[in-house]
Coordinates of C-alpha atoms in Angstrom, one line a residue:
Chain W
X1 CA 7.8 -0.9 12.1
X2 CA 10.0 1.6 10.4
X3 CA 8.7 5.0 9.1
X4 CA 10.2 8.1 7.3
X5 CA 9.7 11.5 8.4
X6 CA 10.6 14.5 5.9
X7 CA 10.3 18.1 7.5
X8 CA 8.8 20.2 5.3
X9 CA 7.1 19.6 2.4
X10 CA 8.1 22.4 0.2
X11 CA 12.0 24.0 0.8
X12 CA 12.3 26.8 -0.9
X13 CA 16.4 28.5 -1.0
X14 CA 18.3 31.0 -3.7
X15 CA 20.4 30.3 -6.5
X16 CA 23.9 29.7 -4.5
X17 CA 22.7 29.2 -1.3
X18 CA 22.9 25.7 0.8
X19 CA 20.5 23.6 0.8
X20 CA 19.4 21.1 3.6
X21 CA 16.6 18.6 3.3
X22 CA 15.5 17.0 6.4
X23 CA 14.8 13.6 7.0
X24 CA 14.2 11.1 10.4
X25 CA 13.8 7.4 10.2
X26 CA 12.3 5.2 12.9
X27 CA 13.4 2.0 13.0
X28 CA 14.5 -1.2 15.5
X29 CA 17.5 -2.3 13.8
X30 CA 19.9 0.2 11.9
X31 CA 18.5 0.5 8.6
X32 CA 19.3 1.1 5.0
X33 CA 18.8 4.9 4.0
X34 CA 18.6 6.5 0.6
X35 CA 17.6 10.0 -0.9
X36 CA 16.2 9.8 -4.4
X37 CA 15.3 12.3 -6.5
X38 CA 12.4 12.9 -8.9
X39 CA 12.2 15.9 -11.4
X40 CA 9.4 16.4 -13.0
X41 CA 7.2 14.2 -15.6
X42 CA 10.5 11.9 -15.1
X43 CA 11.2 7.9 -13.0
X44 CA 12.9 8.5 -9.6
X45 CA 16.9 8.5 -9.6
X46 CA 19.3 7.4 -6.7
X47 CA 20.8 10.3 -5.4
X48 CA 22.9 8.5 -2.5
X49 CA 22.9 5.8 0.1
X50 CA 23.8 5.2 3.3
X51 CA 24.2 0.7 3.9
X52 CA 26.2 0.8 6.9
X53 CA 29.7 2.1 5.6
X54 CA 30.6 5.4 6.1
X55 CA 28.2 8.0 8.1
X56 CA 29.3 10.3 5.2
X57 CA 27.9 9.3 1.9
X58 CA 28.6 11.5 -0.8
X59 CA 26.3 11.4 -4.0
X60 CA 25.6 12.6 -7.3
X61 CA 25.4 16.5 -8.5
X62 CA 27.4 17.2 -5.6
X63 CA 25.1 16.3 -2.9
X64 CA 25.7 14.2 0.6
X65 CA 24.4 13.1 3.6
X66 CA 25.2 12.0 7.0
X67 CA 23.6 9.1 9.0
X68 CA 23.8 10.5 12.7
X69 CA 22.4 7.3 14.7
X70 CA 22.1 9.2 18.3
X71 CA 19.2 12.0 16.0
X72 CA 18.1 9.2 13.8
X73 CA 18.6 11.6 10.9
X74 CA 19.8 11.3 7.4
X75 CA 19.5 14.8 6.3
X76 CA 20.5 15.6 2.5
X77 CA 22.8 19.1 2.2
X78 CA 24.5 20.3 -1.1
X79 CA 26.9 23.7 0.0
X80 CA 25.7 25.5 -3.6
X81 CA 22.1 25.6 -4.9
X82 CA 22.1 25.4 -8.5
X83 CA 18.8 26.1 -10.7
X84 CA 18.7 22.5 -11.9
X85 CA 18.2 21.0 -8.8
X86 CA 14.9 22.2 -8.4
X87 CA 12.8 18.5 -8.1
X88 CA 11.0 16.0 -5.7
X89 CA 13.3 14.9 -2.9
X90 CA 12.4 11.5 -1.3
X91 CA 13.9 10.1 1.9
X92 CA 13.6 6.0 1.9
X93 CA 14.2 3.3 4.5
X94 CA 14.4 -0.3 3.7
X95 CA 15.2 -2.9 6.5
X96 CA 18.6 -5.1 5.9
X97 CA 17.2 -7.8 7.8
X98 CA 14.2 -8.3 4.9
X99 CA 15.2 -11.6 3.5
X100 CA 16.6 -12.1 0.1
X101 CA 16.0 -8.6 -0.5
X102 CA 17.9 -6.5 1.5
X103 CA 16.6 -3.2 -0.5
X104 CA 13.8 -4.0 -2.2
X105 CA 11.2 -2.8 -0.1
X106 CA 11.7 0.6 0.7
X107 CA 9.4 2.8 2.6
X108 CA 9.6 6.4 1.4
X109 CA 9.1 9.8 3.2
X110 CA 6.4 11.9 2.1
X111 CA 8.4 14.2 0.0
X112 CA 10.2 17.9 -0.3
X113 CA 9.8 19.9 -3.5
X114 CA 13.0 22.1 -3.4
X115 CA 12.3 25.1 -5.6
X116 CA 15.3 27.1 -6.3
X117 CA 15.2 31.1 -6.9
X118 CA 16.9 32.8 -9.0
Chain P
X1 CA 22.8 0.0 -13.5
X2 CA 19.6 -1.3 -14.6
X3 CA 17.8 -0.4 -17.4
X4 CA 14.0 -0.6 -16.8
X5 CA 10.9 0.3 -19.5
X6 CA 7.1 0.3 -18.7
X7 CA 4.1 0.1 -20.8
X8 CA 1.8 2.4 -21.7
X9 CA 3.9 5.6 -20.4
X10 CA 0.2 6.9 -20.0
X11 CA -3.2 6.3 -20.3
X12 CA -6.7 7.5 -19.4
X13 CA -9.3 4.8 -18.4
X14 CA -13.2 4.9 -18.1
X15 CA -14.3 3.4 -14.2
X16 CA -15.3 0.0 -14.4
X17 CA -12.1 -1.0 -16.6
X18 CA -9.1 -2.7 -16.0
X19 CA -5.4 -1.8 -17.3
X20 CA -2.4 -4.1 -17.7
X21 CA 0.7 -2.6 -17.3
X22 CA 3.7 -4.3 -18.6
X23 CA 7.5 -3.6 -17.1
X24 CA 11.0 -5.1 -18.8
X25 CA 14.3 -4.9 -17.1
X26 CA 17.6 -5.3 -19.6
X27 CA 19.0 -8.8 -17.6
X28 CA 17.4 -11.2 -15.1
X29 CA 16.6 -10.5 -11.6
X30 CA 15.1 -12.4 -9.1
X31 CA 12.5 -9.8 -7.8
X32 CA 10.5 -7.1 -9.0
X33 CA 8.5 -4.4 -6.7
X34 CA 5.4 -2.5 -7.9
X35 CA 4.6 0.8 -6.3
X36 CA 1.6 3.5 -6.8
X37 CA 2.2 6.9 -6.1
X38 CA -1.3 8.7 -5.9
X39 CA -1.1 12.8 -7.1
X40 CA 0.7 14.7 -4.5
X41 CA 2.0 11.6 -2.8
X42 CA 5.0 9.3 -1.7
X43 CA 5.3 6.2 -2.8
X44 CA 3.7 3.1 -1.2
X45 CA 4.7 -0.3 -2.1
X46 CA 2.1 -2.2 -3.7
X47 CA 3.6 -6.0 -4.2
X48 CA 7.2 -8.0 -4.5
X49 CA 6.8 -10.4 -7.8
X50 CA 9.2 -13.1 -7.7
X51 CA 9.1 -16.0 -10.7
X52 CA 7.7 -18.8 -10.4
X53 CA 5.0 -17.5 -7.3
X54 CA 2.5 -15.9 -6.3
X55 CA 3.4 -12.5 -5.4
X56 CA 3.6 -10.8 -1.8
X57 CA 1.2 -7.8 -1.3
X58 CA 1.4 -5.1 1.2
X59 CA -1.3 -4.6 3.3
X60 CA -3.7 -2.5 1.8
X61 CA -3.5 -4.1 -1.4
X62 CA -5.0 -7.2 -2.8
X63 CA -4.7 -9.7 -5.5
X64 CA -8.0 -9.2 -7.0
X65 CA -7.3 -5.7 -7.4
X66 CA -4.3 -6.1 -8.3
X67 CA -3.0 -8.6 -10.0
X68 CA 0.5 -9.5 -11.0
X69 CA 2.0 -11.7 -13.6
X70 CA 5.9 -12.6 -13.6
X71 CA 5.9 -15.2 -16.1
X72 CA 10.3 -15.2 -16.4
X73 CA 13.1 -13.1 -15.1
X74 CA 12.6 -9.9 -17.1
X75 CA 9.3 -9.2 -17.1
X76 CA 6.1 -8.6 -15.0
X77 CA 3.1 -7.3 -15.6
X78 CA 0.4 -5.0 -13.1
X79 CA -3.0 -5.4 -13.6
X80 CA -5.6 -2.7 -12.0
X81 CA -8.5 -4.2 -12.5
X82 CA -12.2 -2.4 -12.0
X83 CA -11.0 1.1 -11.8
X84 CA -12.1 3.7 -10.2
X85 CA -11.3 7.7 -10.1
X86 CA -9.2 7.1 -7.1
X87 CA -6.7 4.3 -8.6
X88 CA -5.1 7.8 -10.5
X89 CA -1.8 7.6 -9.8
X90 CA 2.1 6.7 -11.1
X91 CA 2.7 3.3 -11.0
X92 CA 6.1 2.6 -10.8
X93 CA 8.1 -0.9 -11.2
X94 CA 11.6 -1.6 -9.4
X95 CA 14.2 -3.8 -9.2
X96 CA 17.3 -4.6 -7.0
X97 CA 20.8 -5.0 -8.1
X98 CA 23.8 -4.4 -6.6
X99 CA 22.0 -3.0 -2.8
X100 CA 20.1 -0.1 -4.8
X101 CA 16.6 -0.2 -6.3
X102 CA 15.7 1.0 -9.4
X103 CA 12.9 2.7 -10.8
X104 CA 11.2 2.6 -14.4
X105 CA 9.8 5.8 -15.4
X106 CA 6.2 5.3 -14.5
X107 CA 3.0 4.8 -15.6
X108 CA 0.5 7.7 -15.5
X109 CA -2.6 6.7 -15.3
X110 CA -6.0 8.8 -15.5
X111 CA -9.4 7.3 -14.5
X112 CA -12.3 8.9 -15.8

């Protein structure tokens, strides 16, 4: 069965500073990975994903992630906090051997709030 | 891109009741997901609604509970039927296109 693990559920970093949200999949076959971001009263919003292409994926707002296979990680950095990026971070899985829908089902991490100081 | 809207945005229910939620995506797709996100929480899959079946839930949920309608291609509809304080939560619809999911912008709900 694949899981999601998020290390810590509240990151907290200054204005300018990088910031790194962890994330650790579990999972038999290599998976599909995503990062999503939720801000606040709002739907959640695709920040980048990782489907078996490039271990670098770059995103939106400047942010990026690596898929590292031998830590099972898929850890979410952006070099520059800005205030505006303070949100809900979720880490998702989804399983491209599921069928017809290859990311459909996605099993999401429990969550970092990234709060950003001025 | 998709382009997905859910009805009501919010609402808050007396126990006992049951709410229909209704979600429309811009063009056709051949599956829709519901999720629940309780207060606090991540998001758990609740169901996959294709047209023309009976959908798939997760385990955990069930139809009576909650049930789901997709009567054509751009539209489905969640039912949470005899609510209780604990259904509170975001419920979300999804779709895929193009290998990425995406999310309509919730419904809040509030059980009294």
């Amino acid at each position: 069965a694949q899981s999601v693990t998020q290390l810590g559920s509240h990151v907290s970093v200054s204005e300018g500073a990088l910031v790194l949200l962890r994330c650790n999949y579990s999972s038999s076959v290599p998976p599909y990975l995503f990062w999503y971001v939720q801000y606040p009263n709002q739907g959640l919003q695709l920040l980048l994903k990782y489907t078996s292409a490039a271990t670098l994926v770059k995103g939106i707002n400047g942010f990026e992630a690596e898929f590292k296979k031998s830590e099972t990680s898929f850890h979410l950095t952006k070099p520059s906090a800005h205030m505006s990026d303070a949100a809900e971070y979720f880490c998702a899985v989804s399983d491209p051997n599921a069928g017809s829908s290859n990311t459909g089902k996605l099993i999401f991490g429990q969550g970092t709030t990234l709060q950003v100081k001025p | 891109s998709a382009v997905i809207s859910q009805k009501p945005s919010r609402d808050i229910c007396q126990r006992g009741t049951s709410l229909t939620i209704q979600c429309q995506v811009d063009s056709q797709v051949t599956m829709m997901f519901w999720y629940r996100q309780q207060p606090g929480q991540s998001l758990t899959l609740i169901a996959t609604a294709n047209q023309g079946s009976e959908a798939t839930y997760e385990s955990g949920f069930v139809i009576d509970k909650f049930p789901i309608s997709r009567p054509n291609l751009t539209f489905s509809t969640l039912t949470v039927s005899n609510m209780s304080p604990e259904d509170s939560s975001i419920y979300l619809c999804s779709v895929e296109r193009g290998m990425e999911q995406y999310f309509g912008p919730g419904t809040r709900l509030t059980v009294t």
